[in-house]
PDB file of C-alpha atoms and ligand atoms in Angstrom:
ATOM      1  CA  UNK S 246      63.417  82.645 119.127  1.00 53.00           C
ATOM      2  CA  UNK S 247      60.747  81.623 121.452  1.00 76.00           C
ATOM      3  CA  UNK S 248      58.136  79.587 120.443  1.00 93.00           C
ATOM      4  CA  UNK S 249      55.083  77.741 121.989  1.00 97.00           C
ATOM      5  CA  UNK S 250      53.501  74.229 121.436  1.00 98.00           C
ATOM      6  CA  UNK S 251      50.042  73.841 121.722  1.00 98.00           C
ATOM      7  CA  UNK S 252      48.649  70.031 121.557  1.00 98.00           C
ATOM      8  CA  UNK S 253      45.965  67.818 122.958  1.00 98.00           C
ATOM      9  CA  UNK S 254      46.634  64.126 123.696  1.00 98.00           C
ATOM     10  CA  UNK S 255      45.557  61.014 125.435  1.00 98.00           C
ATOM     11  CA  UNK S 256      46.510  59.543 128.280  1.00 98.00           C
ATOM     12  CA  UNK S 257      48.490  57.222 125.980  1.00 98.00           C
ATOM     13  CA  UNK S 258      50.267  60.100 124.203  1.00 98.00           C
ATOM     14  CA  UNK S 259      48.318  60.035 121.357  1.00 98.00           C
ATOM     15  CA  UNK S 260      47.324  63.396 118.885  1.00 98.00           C
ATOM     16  CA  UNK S 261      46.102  61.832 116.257  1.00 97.00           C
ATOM     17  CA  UNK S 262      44.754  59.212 114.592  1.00 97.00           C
ATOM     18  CA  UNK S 263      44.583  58.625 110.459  1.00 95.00           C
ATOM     19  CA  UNK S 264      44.891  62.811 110.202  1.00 92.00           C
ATOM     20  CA  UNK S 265      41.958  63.051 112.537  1.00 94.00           C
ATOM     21  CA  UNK S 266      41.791  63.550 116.425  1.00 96.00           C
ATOM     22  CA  UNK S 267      40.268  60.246 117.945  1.00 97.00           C
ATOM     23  CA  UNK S 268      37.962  62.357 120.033  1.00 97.00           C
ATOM     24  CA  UNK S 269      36.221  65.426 120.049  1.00 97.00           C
ATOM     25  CA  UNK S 270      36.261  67.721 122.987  1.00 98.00           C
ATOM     26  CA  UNK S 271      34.664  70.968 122.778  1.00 97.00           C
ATOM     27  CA  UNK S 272      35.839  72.841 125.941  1.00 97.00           C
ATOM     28  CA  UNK S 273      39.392  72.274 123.986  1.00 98.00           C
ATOM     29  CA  UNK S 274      38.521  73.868 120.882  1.00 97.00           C
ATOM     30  CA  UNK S 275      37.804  77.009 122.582  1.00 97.00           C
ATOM     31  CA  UNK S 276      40.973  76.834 124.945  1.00 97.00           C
ATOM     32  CA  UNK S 277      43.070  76.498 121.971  1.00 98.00           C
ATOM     33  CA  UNK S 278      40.985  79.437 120.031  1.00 98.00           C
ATOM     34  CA  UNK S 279      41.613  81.635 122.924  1.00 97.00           C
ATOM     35  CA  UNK S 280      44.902  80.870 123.336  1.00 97.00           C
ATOM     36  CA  UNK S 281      45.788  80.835 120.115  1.00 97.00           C
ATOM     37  CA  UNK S 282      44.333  84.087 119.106  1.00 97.00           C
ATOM     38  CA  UNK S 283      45.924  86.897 117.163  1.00 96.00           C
ATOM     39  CA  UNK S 284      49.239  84.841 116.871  1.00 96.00           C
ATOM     40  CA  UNK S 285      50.806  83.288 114.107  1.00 98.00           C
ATOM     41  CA  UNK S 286      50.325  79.780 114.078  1.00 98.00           C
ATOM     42  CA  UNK S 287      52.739  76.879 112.460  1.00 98.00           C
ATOM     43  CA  UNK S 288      51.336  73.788 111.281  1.00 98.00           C
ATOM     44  CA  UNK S 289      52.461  71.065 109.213  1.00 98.00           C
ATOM     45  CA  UNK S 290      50.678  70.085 105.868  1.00 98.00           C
ATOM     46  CA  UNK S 291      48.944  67.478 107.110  1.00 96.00           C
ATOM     47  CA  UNK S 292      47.409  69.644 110.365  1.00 97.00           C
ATOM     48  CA  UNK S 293      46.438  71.986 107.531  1.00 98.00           C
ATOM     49  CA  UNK S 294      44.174  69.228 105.828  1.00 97.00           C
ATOM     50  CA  UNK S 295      43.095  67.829 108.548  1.00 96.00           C
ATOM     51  CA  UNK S 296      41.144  71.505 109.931  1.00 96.00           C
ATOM     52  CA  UNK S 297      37.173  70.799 108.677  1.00 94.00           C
ATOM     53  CA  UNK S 298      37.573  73.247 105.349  1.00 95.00           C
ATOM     54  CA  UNK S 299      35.445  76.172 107.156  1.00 95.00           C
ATOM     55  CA  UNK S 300      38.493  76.617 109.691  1.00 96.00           C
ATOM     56  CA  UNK S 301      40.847  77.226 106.605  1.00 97.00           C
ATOM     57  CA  UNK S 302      42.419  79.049 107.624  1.00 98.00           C
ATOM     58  CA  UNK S 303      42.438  79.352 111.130  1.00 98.00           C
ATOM     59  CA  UNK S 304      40.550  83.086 111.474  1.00 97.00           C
ATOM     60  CA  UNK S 305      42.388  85.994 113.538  1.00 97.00           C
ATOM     61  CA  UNK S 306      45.874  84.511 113.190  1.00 98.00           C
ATOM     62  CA  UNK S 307      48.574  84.445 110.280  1.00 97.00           C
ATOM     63  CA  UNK S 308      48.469  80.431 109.238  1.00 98.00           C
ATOM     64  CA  UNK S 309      51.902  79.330 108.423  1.00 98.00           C
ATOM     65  CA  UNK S 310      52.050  76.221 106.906  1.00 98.00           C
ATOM     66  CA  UNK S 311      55.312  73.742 106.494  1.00 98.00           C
ATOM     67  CA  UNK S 312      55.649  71.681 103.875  1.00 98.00           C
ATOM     68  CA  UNK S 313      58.366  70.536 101.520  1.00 97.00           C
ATOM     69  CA  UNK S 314      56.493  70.428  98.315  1.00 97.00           C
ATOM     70  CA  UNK S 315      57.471  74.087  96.735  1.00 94.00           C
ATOM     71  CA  UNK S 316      54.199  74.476  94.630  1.00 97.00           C
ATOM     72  CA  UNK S 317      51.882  73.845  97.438  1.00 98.00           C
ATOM     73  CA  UNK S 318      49.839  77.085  97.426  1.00 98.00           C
ATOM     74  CA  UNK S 319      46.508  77.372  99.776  1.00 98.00           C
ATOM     75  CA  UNK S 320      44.357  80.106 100.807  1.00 97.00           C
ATOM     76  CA  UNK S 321      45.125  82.260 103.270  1.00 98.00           C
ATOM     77  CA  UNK S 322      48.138  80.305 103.989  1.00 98.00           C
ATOM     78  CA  UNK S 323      51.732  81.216 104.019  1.00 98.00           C
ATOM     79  CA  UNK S 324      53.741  78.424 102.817  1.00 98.00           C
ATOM     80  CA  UNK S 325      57.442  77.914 104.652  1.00 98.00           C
ATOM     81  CA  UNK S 326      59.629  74.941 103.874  1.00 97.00           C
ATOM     82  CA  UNK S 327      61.233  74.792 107.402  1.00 97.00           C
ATOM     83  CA  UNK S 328      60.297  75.719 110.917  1.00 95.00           C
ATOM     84  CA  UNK S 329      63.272  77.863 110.800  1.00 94.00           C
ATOM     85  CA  UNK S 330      62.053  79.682 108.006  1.00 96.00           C
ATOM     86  CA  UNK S 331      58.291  80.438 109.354  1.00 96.00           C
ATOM     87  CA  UNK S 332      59.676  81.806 112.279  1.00 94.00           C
ATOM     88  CA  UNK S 333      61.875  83.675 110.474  1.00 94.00           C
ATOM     89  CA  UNK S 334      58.351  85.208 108.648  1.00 93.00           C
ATOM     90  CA  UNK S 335      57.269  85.915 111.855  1.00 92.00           C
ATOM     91  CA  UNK S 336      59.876  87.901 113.872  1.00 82.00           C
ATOM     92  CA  UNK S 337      57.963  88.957 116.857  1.00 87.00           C
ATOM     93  CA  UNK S 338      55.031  88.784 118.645  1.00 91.00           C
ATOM     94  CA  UNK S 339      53.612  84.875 119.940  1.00 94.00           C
ATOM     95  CA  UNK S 340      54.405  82.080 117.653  1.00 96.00           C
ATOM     96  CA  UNK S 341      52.273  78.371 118.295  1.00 98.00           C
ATOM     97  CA  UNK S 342      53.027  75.488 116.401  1.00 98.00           C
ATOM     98  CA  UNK S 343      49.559  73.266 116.469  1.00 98.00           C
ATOM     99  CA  UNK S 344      50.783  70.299 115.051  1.00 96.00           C
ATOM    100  CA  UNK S 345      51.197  67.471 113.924  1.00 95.00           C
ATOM    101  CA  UNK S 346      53.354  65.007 115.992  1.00 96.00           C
ATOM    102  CA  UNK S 347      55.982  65.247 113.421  1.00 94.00           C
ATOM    103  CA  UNK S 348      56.227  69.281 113.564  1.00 97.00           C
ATOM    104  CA  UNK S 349      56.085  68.767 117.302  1.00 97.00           C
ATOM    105  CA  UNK S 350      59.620  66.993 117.482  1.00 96.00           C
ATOM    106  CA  UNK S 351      61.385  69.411 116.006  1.00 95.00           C
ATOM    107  CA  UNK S 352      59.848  72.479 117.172  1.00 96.00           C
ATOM    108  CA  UNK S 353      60.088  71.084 120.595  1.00 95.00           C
ATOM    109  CA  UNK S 354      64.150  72.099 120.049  1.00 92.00           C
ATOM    110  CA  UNK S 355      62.438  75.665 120.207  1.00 89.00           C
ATOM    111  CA  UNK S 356      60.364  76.005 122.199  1.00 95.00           C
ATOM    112  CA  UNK S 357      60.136  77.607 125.616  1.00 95.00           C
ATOM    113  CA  UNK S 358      56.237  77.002 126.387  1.00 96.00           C
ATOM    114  CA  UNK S 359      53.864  73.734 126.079  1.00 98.00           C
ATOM    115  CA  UNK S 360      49.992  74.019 126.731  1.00 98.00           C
ATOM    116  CA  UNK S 361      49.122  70.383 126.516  1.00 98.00           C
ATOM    117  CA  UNK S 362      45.385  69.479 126.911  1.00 98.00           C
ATOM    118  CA  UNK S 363      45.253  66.259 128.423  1.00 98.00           C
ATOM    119  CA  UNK S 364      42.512  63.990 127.461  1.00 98.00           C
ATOM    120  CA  UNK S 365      41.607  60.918 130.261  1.00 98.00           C
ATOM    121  CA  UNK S 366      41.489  57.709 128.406  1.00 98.00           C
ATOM    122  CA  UNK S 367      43.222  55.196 126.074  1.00 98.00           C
ATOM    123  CA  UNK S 368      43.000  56.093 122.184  1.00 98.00           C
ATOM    124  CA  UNK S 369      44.334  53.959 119.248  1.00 98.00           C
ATOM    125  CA  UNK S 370      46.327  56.353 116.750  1.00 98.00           C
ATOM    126  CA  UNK S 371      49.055  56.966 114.825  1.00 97.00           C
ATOM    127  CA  UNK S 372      50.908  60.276 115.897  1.00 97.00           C
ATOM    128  CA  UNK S 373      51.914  60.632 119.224  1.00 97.00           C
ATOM    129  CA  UNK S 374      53.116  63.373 121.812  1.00 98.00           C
ATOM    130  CA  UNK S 375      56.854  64.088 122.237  1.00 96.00           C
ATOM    131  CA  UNK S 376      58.277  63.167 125.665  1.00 93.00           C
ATOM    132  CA  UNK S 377      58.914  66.320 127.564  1.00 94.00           C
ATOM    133  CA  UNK S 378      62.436  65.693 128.893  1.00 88.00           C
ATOM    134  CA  UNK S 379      63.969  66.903 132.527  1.00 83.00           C
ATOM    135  CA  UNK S 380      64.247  70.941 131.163  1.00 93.00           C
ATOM    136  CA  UNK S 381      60.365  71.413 131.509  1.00 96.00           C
ATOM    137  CA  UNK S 382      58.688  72.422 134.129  1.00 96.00           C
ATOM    138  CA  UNK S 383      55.174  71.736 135.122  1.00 96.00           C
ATOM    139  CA  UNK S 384      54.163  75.934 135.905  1.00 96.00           C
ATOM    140  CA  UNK S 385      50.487  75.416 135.680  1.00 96.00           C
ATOM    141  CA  UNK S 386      47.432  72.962 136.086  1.00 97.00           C
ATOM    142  CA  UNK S 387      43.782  73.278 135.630  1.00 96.00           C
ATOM    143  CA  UNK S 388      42.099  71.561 138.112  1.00 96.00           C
ATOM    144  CA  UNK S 389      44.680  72.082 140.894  1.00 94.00           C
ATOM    145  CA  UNK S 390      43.677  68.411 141.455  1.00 93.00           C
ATOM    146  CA  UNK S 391      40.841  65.953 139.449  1.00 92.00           C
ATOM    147  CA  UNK S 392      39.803  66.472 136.330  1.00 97.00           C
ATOM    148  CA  UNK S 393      37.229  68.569 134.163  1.00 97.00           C
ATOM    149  CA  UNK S 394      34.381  66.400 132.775  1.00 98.00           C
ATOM    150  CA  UNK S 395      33.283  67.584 129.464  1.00 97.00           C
ATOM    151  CA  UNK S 396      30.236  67.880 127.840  1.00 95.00           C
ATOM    152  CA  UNK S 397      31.131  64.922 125.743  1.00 94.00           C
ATOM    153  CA  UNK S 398      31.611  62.592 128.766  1.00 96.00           C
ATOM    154  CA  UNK S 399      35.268  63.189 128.889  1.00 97.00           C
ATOM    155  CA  UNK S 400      37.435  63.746 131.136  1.00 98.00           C
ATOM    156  CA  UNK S 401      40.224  66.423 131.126  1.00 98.00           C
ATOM    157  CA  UNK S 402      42.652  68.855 132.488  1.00 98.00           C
ATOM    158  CA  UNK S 403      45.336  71.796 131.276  1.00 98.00           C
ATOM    159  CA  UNK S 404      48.935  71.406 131.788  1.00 98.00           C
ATOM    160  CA  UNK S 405      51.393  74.173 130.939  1.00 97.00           C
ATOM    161  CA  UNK S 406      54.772  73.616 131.055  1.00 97.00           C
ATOM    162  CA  UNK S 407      57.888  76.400 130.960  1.00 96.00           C
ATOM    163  CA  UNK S 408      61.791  75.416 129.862  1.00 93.00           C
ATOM    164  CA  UNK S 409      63.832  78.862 130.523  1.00 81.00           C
TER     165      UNK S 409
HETATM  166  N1  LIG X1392      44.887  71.772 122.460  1.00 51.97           N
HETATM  167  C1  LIG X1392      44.844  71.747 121.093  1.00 51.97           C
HETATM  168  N2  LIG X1392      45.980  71.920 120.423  1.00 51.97           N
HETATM  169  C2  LIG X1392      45.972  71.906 119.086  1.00 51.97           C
HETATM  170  N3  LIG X1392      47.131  72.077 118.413  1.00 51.97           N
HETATM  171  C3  LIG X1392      44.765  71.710 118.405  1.00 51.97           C
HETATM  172  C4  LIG X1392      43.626  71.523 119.140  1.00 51.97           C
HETATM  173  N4  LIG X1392      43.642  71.531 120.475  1.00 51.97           N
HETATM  174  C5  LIG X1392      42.473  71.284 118.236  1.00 51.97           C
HETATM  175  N5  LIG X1392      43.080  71.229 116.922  1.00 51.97           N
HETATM  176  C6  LIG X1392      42.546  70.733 115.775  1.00 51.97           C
HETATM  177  O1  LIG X1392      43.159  70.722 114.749  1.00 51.97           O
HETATM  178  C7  LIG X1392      41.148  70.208 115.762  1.00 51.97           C
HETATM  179  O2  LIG X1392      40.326  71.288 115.577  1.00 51.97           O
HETATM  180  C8  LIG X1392      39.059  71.009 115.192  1.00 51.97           C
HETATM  181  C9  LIG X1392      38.636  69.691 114.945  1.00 51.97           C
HETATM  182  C10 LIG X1392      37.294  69.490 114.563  1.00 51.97           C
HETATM  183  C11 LIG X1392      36.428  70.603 114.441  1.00 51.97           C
HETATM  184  C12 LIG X1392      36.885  71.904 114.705  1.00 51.97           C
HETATM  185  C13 LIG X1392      38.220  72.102 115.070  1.00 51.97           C
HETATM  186  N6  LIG X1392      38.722  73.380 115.344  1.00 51.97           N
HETATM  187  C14 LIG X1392      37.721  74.340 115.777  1.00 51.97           C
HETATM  188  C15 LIG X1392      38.381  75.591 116.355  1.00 51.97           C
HETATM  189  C16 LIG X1392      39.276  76.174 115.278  1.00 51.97           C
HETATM  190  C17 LIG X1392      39.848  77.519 115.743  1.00 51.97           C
HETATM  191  O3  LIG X1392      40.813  77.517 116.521  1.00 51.97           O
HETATM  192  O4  LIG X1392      39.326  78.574 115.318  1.00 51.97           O
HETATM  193  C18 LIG X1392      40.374  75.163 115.021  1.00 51.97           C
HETATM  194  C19 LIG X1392      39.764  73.876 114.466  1.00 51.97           C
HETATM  195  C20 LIG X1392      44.467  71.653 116.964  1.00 51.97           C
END
């Protein structure tokens, strides 16, 4: 049941600050549109609210959305009330979980792929990145060396990262 993780964070490990993302880097948004495309993607409740209401939901892909509370209802979401059981609505084909930190730490159990944005700089917040342990491998980084500089000012760089 192979699954992928798709996140940005600082170089302090933070995602997320007070639902939001403490930055706002462009070139990323498209990276994670592309890569994200025509998949299903699994999101907690709170990533759900926190997409700016004309990205509900997420166009081109199924939006699966976790959350314990059984009368949540949104549209053009599908509602699961376990990571187990929005995979299990989604048999085949690419699955990304986007989020948030909490989602993250268990899905990380499952997952055989990260694409981690990585965002040069110190950020306060209040979700963080999990700690990829010994199984990962680094497979892939954009710049080979340095960093991307952003329209924004930014700094940053892809990592992917493979566990077989
Ligand atoms: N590397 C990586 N991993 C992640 N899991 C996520 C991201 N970056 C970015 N994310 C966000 O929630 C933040 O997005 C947005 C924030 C503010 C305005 C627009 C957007 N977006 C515009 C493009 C939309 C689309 O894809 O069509 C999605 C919303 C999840």
């Amino acid at each position: 049941m192979s699954v992928g993780l798709i996140w940005a964070q600082s170089t302090n490990g933070v995602l997320g600050s007070n639902g939001t993302i403490p930055w706002y880097l462009p070139e990323d948004l498209s990276r994670f549109r592309q890569k994200t495309a025509g998949a299903a993607v699994i999101m907690g409740r709170r990533t759900w609210d926190s997409l700016p209401a004309r990205f509900r939901p997420l166009p081109g892909r199924r939006n699966i959305v976790l959350t314990r509370q059984d009368d949540w209802r949104a549209e053009g979401a599908e509602v699961a009330d376990s990571l187990a059981a929005a995979l299990a609505v989604v048999p085949s084909g690419p699955r990304w979980v986007i989020g948030g930190g909490e989602i993250y730490r268990v899905a990380i159990e499952w997952a055989t792929q990260v694409h981690v944005t990585h965002v040069a700089g110190t950020f306060h917040g209040d979700a963080h990145a999990p700690s990829l342990d010994t199984g990962w491998q680094l497979t892939d980084v954009e710049p080979s060396t340095g960093w991307l500089n952003s329209s924004t000012g930014l700094r940053y760089r892809y990592c992917e990262y493979t566990r077989t």
